[in-house]
Coordinates of C-alpha atoms in Angstrom, one line a residue:
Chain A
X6 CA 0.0 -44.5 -27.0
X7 CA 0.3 -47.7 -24.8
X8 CA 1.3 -45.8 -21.4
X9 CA 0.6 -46.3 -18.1
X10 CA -2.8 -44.9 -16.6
X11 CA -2.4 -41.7 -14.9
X12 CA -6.1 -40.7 -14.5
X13 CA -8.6 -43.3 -14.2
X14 CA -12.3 -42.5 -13.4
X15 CA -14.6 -44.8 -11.9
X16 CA -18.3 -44.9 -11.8
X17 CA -18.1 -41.1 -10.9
X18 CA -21.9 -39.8 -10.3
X19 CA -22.9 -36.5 -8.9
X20 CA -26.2 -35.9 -7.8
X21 CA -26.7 -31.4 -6.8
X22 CA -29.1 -31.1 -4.2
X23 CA -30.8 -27.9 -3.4
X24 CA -33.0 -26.7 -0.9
X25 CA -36.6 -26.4 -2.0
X26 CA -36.0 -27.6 -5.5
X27 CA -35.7 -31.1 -7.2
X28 CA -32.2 -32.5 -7.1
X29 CA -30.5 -32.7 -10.7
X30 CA -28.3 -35.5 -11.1
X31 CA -25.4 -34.3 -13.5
X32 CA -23.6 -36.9 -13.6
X33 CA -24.2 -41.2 -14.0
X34 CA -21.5 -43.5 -14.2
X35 CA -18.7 -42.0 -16.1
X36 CA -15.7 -44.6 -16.2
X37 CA -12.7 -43.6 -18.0
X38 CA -9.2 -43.2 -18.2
X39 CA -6.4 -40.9 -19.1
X40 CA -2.9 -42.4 -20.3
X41 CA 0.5 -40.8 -19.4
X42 CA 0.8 -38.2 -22.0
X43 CA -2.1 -38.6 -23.6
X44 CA -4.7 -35.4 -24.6
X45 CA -8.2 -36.2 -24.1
X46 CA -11.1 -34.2 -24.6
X47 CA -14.7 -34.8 -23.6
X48 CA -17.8 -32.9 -25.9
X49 CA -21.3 -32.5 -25.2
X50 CA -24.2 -30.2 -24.9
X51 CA -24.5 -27.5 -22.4
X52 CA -26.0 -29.4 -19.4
X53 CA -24.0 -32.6 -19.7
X54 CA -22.0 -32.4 -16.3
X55 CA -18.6 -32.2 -18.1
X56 CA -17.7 -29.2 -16.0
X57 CA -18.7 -30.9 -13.1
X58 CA -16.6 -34.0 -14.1
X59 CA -13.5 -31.9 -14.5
X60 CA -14.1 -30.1 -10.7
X61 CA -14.5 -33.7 -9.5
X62 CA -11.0 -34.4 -10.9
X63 CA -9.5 -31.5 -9.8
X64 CA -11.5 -32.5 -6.2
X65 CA -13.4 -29.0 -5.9
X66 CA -16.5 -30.9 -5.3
X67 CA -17.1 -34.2 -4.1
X68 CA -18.6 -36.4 -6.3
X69 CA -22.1 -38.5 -4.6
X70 CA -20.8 -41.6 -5.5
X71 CA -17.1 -43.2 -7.5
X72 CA -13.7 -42.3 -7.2
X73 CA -11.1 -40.8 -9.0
X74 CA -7.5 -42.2 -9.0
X75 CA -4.2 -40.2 -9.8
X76 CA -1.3 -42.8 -10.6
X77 CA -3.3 -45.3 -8.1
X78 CA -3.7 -43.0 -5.3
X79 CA -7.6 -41.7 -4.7
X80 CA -7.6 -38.0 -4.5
X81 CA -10.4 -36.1 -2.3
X82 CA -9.3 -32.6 -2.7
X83 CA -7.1 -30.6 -4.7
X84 CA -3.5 -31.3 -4.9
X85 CA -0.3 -30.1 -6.7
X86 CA -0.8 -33.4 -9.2
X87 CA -3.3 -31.8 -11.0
X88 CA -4.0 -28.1 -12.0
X89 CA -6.9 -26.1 -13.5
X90 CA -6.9 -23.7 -16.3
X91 CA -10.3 -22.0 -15.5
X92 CA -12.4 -20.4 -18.6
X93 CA -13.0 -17.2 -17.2
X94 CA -11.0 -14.5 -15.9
X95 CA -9.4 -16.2 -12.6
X96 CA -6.0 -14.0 -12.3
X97 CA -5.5 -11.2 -9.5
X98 CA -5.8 -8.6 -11.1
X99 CA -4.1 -6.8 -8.2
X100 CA -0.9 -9.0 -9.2
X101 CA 1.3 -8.9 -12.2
X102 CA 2.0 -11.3 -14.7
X103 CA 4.8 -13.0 -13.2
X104 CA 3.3 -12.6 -9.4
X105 CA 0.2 -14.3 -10.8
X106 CA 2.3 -17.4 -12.8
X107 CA 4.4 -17.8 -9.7
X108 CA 0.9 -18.3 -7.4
X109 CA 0.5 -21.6 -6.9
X110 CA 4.4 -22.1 -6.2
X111 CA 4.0 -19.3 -3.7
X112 CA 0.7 -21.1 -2.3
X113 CA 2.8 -24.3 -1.9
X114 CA 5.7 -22.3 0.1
X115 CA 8.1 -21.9 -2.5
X116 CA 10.6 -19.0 -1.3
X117 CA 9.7 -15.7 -3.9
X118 CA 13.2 -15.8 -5.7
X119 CA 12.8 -19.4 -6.7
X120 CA 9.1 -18.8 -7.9
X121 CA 9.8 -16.0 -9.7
X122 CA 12.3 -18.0 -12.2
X123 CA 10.0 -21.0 -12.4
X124 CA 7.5 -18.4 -13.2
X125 CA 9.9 -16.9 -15.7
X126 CA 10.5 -20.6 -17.8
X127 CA 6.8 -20.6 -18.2
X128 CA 6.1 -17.0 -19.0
X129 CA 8.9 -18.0 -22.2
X130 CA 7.4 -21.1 -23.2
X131 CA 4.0 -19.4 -23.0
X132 CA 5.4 -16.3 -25.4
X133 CA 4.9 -13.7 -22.8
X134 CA 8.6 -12.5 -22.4
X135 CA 8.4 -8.6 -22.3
X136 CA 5.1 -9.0 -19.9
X137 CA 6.2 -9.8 -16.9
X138 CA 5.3 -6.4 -15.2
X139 CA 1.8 -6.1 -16.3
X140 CA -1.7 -6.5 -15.1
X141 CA -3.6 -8.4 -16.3
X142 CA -6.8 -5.6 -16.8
X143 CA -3.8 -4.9 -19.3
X144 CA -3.5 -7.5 -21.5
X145 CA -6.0 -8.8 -24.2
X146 CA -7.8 -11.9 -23.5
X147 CA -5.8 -14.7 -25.3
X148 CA -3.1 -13.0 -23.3
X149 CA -4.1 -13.6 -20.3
X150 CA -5.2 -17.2 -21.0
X151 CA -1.7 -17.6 -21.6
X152 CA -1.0 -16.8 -18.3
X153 CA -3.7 -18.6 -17.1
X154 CA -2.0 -21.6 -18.6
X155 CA 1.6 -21.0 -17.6
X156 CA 0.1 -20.1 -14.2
X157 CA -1.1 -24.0 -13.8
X158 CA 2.0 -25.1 -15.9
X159 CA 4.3 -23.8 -13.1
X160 CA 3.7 -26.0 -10.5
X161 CA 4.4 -28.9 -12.5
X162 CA 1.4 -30.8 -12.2
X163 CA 1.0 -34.4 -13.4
X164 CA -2.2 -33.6 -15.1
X165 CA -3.5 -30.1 -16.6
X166 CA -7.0 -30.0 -16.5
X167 CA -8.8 -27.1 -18.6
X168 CA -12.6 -26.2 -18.6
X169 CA -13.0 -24.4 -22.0
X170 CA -10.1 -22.1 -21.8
X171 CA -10.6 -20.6 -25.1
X172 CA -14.7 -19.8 -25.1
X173 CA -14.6 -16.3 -24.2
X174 CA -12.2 -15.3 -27.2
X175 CA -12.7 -14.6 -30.4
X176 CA -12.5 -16.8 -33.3
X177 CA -9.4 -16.1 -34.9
X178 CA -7.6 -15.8 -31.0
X179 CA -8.8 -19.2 -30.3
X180 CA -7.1 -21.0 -33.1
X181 CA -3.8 -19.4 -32.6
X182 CA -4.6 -20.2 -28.9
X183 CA -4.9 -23.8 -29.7
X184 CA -1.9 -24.2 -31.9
X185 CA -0.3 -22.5 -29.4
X186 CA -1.5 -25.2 -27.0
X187 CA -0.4 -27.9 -28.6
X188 CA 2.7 -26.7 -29.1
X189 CA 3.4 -26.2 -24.9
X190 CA 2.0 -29.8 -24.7
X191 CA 4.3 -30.9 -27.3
X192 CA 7.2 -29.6 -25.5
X193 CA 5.6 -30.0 -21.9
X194 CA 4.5 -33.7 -22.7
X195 CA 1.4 -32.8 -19.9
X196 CA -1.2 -35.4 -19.4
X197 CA -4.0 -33.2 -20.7
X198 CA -8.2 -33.6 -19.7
X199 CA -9.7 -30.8 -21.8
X200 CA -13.6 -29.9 -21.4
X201 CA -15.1 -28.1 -24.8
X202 CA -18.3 -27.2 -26.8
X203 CA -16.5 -26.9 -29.8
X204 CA -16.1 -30.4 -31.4
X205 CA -13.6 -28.5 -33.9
X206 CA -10.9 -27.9 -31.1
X207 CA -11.5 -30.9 -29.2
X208 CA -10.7 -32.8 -32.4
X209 CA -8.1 -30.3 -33.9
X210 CA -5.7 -30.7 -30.0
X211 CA -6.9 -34.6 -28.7
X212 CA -6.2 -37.8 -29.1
X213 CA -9.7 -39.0 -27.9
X214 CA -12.3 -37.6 -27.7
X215 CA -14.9 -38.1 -25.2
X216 CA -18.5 -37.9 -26.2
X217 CA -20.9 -36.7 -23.1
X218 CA -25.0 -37.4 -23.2
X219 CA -27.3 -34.8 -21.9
X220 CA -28.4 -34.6 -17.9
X221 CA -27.5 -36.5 -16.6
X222 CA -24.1 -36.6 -18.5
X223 CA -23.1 -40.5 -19.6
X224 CA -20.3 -41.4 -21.9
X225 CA -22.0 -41.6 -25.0
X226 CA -18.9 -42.7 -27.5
X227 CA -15.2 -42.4 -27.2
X228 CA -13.6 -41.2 -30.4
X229 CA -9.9 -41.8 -31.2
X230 CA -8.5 -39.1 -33.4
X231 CA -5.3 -40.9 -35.8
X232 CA -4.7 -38.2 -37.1
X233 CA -1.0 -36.9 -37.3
X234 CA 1.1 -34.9 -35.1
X235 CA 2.9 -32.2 -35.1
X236 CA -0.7 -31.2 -36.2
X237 CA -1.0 -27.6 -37.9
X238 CA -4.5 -25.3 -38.6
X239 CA -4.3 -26.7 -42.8
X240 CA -5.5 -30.2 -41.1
X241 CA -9.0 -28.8 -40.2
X242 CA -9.7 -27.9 -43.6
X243 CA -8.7 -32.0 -44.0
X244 CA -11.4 -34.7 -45.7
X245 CA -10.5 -36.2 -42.5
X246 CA -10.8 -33.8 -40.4
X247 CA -14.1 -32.7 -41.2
X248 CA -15.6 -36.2 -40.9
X249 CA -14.6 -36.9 -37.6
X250 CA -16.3 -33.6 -36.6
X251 CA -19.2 -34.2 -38.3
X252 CA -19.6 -37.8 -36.6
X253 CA -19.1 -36.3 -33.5
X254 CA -22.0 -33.4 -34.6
X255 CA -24.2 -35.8 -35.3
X256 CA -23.6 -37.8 -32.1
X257 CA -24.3 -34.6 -29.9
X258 CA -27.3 -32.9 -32.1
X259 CA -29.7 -35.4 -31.0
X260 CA -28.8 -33.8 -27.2
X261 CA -28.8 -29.9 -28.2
X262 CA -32.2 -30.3 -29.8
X263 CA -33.6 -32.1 -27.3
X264 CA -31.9 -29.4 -24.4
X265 CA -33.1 -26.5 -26.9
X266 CA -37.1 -27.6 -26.4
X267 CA -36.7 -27.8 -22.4
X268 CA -35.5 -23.9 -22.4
Chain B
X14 CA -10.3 29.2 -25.3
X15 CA -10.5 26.1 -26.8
X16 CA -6.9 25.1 -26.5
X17 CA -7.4 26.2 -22.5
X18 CA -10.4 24.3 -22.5
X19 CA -8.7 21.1 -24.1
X20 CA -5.9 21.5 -21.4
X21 CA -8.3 21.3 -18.8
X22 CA -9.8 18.1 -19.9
X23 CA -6.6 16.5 -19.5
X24 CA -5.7 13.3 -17.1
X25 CA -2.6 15.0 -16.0
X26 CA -1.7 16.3 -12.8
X27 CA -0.9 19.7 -13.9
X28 CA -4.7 19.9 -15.6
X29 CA -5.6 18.7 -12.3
X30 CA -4.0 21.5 -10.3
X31 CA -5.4 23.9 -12.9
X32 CA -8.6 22.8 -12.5
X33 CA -8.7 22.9 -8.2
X34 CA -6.8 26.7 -8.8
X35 CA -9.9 27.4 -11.6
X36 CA -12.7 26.4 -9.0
X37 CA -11.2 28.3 -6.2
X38 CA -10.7 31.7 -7.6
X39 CA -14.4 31.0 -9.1
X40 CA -15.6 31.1 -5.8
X41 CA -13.8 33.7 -4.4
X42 CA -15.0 35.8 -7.0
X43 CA -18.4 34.9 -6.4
X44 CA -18.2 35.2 -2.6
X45 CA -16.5 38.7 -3.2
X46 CA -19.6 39.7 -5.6
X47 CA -22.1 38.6 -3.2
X48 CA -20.5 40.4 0.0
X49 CA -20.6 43.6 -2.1
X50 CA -24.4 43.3 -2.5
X51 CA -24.9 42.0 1.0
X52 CA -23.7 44.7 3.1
X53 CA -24.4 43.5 6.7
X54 CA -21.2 42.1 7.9
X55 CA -23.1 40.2 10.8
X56 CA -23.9 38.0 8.2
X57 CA -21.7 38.1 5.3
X58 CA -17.9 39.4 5.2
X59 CA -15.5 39.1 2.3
X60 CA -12.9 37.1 1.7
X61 CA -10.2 39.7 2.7
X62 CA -11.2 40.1 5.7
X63 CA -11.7 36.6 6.4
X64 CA -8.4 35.6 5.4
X65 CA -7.2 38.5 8.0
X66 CA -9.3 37.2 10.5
X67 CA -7.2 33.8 9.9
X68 CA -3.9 35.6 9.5
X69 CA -4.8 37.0 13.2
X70 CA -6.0 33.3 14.8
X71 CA -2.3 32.2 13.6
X72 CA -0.8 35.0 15.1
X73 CA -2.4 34.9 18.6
X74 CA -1.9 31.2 18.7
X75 CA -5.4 30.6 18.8
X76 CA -5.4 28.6 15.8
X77 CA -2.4 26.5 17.0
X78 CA -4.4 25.5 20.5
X79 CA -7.4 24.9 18.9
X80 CA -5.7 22.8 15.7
X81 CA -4.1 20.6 18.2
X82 CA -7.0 19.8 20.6
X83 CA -9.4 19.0 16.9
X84 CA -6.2 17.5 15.1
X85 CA -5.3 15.0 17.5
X86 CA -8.5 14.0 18.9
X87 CA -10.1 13.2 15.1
X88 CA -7.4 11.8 13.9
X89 CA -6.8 9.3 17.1
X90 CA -10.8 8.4 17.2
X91 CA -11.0 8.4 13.6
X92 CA -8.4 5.8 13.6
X93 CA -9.7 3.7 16.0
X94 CA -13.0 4.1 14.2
X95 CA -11.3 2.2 10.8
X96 CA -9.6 -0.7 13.0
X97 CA -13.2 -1.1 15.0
X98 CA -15.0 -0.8 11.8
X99 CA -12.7 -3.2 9.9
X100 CA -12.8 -6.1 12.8
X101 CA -16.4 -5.7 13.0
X102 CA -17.0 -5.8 9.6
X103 CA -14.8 -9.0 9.3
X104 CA -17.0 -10.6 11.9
X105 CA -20.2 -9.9 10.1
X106 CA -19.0 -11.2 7.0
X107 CA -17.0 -14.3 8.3
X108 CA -20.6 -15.3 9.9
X109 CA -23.8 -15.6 8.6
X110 CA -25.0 -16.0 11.8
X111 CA -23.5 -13.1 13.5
X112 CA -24.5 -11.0 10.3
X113 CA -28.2 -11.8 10.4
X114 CA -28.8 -10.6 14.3
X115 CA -26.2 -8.0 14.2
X116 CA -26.8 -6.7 11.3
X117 CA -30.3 -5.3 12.2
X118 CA -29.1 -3.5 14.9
X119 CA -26.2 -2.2 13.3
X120 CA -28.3 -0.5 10.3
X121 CA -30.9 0.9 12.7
X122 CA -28.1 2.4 14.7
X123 CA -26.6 3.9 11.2
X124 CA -30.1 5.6 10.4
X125 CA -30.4 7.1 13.9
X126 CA -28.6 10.5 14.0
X127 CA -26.2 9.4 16.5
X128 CA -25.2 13.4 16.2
X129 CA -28.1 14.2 18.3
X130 CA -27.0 12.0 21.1
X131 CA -23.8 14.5 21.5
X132 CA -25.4 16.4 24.8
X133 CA -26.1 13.0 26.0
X134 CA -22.2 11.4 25.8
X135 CA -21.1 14.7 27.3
X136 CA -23.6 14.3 30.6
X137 CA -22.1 10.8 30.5
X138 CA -18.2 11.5 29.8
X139 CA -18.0 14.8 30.8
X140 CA -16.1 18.1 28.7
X141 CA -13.1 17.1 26.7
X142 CA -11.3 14.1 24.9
X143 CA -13.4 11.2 26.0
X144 CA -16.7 12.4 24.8
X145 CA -15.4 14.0 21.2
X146 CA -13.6 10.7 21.2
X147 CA -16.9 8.2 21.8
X148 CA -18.8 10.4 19.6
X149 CA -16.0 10.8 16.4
X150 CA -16.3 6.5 16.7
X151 CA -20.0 6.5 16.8
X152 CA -20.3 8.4 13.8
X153 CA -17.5 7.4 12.0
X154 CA -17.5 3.9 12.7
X155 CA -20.5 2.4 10.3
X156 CA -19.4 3.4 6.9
X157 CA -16.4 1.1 7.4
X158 CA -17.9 -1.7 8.8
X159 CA -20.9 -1.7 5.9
X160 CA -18.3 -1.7 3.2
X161 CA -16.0 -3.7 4.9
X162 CA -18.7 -6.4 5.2
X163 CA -19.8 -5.9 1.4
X164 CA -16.1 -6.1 0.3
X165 CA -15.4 -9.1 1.5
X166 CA -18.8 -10.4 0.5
X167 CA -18.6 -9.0 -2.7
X168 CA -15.6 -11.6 -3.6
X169 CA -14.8 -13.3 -6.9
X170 CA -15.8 -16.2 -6.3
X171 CA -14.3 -17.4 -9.7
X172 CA -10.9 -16.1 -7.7
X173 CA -11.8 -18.4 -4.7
X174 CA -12.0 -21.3 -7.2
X175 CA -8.7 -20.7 -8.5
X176 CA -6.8 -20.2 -5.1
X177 CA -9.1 -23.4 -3.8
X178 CA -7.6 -25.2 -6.9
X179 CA -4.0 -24.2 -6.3
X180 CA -4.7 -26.2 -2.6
X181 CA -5.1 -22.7 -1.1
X182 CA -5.8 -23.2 3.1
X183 CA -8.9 -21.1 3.9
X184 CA -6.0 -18.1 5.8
X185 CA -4.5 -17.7 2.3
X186 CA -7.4 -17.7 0.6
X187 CA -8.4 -14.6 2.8
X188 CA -4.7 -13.5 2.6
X189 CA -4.4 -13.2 -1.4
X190 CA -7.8 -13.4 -2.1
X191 CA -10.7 -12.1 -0.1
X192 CA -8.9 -9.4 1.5
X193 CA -6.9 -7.9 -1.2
X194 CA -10.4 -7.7 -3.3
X195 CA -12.1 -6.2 -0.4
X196 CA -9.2 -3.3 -0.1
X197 CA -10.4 -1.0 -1.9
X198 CA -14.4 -1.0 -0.9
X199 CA -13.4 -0.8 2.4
X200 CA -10.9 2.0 1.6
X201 CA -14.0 4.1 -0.3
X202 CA -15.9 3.3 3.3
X203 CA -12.8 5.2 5.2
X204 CA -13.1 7.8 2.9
X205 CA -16.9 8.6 4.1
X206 CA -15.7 7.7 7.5
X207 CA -13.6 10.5 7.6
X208 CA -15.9 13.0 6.3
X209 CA -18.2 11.7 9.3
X210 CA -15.6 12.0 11.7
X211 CA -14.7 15.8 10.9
X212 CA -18.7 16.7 11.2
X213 CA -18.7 14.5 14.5
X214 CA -15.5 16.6 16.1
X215 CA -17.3 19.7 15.3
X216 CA -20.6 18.9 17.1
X217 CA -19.0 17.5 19.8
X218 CA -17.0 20.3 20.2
X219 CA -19.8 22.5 19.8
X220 CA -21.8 21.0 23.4
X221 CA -18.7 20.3 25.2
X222 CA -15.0 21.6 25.1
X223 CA -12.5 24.6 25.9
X224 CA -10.7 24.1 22.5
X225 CA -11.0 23.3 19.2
X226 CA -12.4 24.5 15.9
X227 CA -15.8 23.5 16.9
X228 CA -15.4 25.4 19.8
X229 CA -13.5 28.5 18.2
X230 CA -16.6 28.5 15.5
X231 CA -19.2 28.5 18.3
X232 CA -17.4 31.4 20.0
X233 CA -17.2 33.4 17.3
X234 CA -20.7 33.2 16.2
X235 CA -21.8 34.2 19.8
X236 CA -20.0 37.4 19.5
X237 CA -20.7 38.0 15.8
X238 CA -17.1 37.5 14.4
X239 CA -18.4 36.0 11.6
X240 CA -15.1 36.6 9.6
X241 CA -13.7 34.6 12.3
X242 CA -16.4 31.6 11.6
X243 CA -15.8 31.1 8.5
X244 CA -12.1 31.3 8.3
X245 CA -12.3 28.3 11.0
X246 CA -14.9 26.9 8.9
X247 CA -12.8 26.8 5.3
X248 CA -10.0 25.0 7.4
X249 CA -12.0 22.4 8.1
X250 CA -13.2 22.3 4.7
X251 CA -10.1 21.8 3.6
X252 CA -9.4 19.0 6.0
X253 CA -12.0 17.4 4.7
X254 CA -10.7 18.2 1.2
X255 CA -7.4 16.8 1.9
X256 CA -8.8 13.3 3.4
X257 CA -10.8 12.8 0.3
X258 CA -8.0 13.4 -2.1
X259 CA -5.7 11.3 -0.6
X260 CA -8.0 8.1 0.1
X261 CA -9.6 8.4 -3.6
X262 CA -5.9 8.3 -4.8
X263 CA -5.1 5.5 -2.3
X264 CA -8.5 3.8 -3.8
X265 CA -7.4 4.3 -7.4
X266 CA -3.9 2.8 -6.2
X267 CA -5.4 -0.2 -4.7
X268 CA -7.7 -1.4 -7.7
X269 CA -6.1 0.4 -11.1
X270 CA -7.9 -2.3 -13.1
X271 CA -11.1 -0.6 -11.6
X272 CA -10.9 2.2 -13.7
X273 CA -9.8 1.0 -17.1

């Protein structure tokens, strides 16, 4: 894809301090850059700051030093450009499906009526027709990632950021959930930033995938991924497939092992 | 049996019903067995002739006079209790300051048995509304304002995330956020607080008032109508019964995802 740069990263580094404790620097220099339509995933261990990166783009923290541009423009805070499907449970569960889709449109002002059918096109294209009325304490939990999704689909951001959106389900769940996600981004054409432990689904959805060192988290590799699209669930069983994975394995063992003596 | 049983068990409102109508005649019967071993009616009287002794209070207008003077005056100071309780619990939470000096004071006022300060409020605000009315508050009041505190403390903070993502300002992020999660803790306070307010009421109308069921109770007893005391006191039972039922329906209401 040769379009323009909608995210672009530069020398981002975050250093946590605490109180009576060391400081841990997470992150050291990360410099990249997302293209227009373009689905890019960034791997590592636990520990390597990619979380952090991702609230940094979404500007929930601050980072200690770098910036991050959105079409040119430094962002310093949230902003309806970008939005955030969280990993864990972050509906109301005192709102129903639609209310919940419609929130960030209601957040923004938009008048009930009109956020209510935006909130509807997404609920569709997310395959939730039927549950508008529910809770979420009733729905299973590929469910409600759905409407996690739809909820940050609906205010049309420019870029969807999602912190391992899939972890807390089940194997099977998750792949249906990630066809399911590329399907939405086929037909949603989202720039996409996607943060993941499993190299398998970072692979299986991206077009790059971004390989993070442990603490404090550096770019280790980037790692185009030519392989076809539409892409179904066959192409991970792919000679491929399965050696891109493996590369990417044996670029992060070296980290887990190392992360797995320090406790 | 077992069928009966198995109805009984059920989540329905009818099983529900059938259930409260089960207890009750259990304890009628039981009162009714003990009152025929204990003969002296000084201290024990069935429940026929309480339930006369009610029937008569109604009749007279007794019960009316005092229902009004205990009705209104709980009800008024028990709502002012919630709305101190909830602004006072919105200022400890929304400082840390204000919560680590108050906060101190507040919980050695809550373990002092305010109760026993009732002669004192009525040598201050004399025999009537204001006293019952000082003293409902300062018994009622702290049940709220710990669980309003913890509710809006207790916050997801995941859910602050989100809201903070979707460029949330801080007033809707207390709007959709804090305060809808806090709803029902602070709703399972008011439910204490209301308990708290009907034992308040009674003291203080026990040390200073001409009317009231606290009063009517206190009369009784001192001329040994004990059928008369405890007819007053199952209808402040079942005030009490009827507060809790409604606020643990309004509770389950508030957070159904709570139970499932």
């Amino acid at each position: 894809m040769s379009n323009a740069i909608r995210l672009r990263v530069e020398g981002i580094g975050k250093v946590f301090t605490r109180r009576d404790k060391p400081s841990v620097e997470a992150l050291r220099g990360i410099d990249m850059t997302v293209a227009e339509g373009e689905f890019v995933s960034i791997v590592g261990a636990s520990g390597s700051g990619k979380s952090t990166l991702l609230r940094i783009v979404d500007g929930l923290i601050a980072p200690t030093g770098g910036r991050v541009l959105v079409d040119g423009r430094e962002v310093d805070r949230p902003g309806p450009d970008r939005a955030m499907v969280f990993q864990q449970d972050s509906l109301l569960p005192w709102k129903t499906v639609v209310e919940n889709v419609a929130y960030g449109l209601t957040l923004a002002g938009v008048a009930k009526a009109d956020a209510h059918r935006t909130a509807q096109r997404f609920i569709d294209i997310a395959g939730l027709q039927g549950f508008e009325q529910h809770y979420p304490h009733q729905l299973s939990g590929g469910m409600r990632q759905r409407v996690n999704v739809a909820r940050a689909l609906a205010v049309d951001p420019k870029i969807l950021l999602l912190d391992e959106p899939f972890a807390a389900l089940d194997a099977q769940t998750r792949e249906i959930m990630q066809t399911e996600l590329l399907s939405i981004w086929q037909e949603t054409r989202k720039t996409v930033l996607l943060i993941t432990h499993q190299i398998d689904e970072a692979v299986f959805l991206s077009d790059r995938v971004i390989v993070f060192s442990a603490r404090p988290g550096t770019i280790r590799e980037e790692i185009p991924v030519p392989l076809p699209r539409p892409r179904s669930l066959h192409l991970k069983r792919s000679p491929e497939f399965v050696a891109l994975v493996d590369r990417i394995w044996t670029l992060i063992e070296e980290e887990v092992r190392a992360g797995l003596k320090q406790g | 049996m077992r069928r009966l049983y198995e109805f009984l068990e059920q989540d329905t409102r009818a099983a529900g019903f059938a259930r409260v109508a089960l207890s009750t005649v259990l304890v009628l019967l039981i009162w009714q067995v003990v009152s025929m071993l204990v003969t002296n009616r000084l201290l024990l009287v069935p429940p026929a002739e309480v339930a006369v002794a009610l029937a008569g209070e109604v009749e007279q207008g007794a019960m009316w006079t005092n229902a009004v003077a205990t009705v209104t005056a709980v009800v008024t100071s028990f709502m002012v209790s919630v709305a101190i309780g909830v602004a006072v619990g919105l200022a400890l939470a929304s400082s840390r300051m204000l919560s680590l000096t108050g906060g101190p004071v507040l919980s050695a006022l809550n373990s002092v048995p305010i109760i026993a300060l009732a002669p004192l409020f009525i040598a201050w605000l004399g025999l009537g509304f204001a006293s019952k009315f000082v003293l409902v508050i300062m018994v009622a009041v702290f049940p709220v304002v710990v669980t309003t505190e913890a509710g809006l403390r207790a916050t997801d903070k995941q859910l602050v995330e989100a809201a903070r993502s979707f460029n949330a300002t801080p007033l809707q992020i207390f709007s959709t956020v804090t305060f809808p999660y806090a709803l029902p803790f602070i709703v399972s306070g008011i439910r204490v607080a209301w308990a708290r307010a009907l034992v308040g009421i009674v003291v203080a109308e026990f040390f200073g008032s001409f009317a009231g069921f606290g009063f009517a109770i206190l009369s009784a007893s001192q001329t040994f109508d004990t059928a008369r005391v405890l007819g007053y006191v199952i209808v402040l039972g079942a005030m009490g019964l009827a507060g809790s039922v409604l606020f643990a329906a309004l509770e389950r209401h508030l957070a159904p995802w709570r139970q499932e």
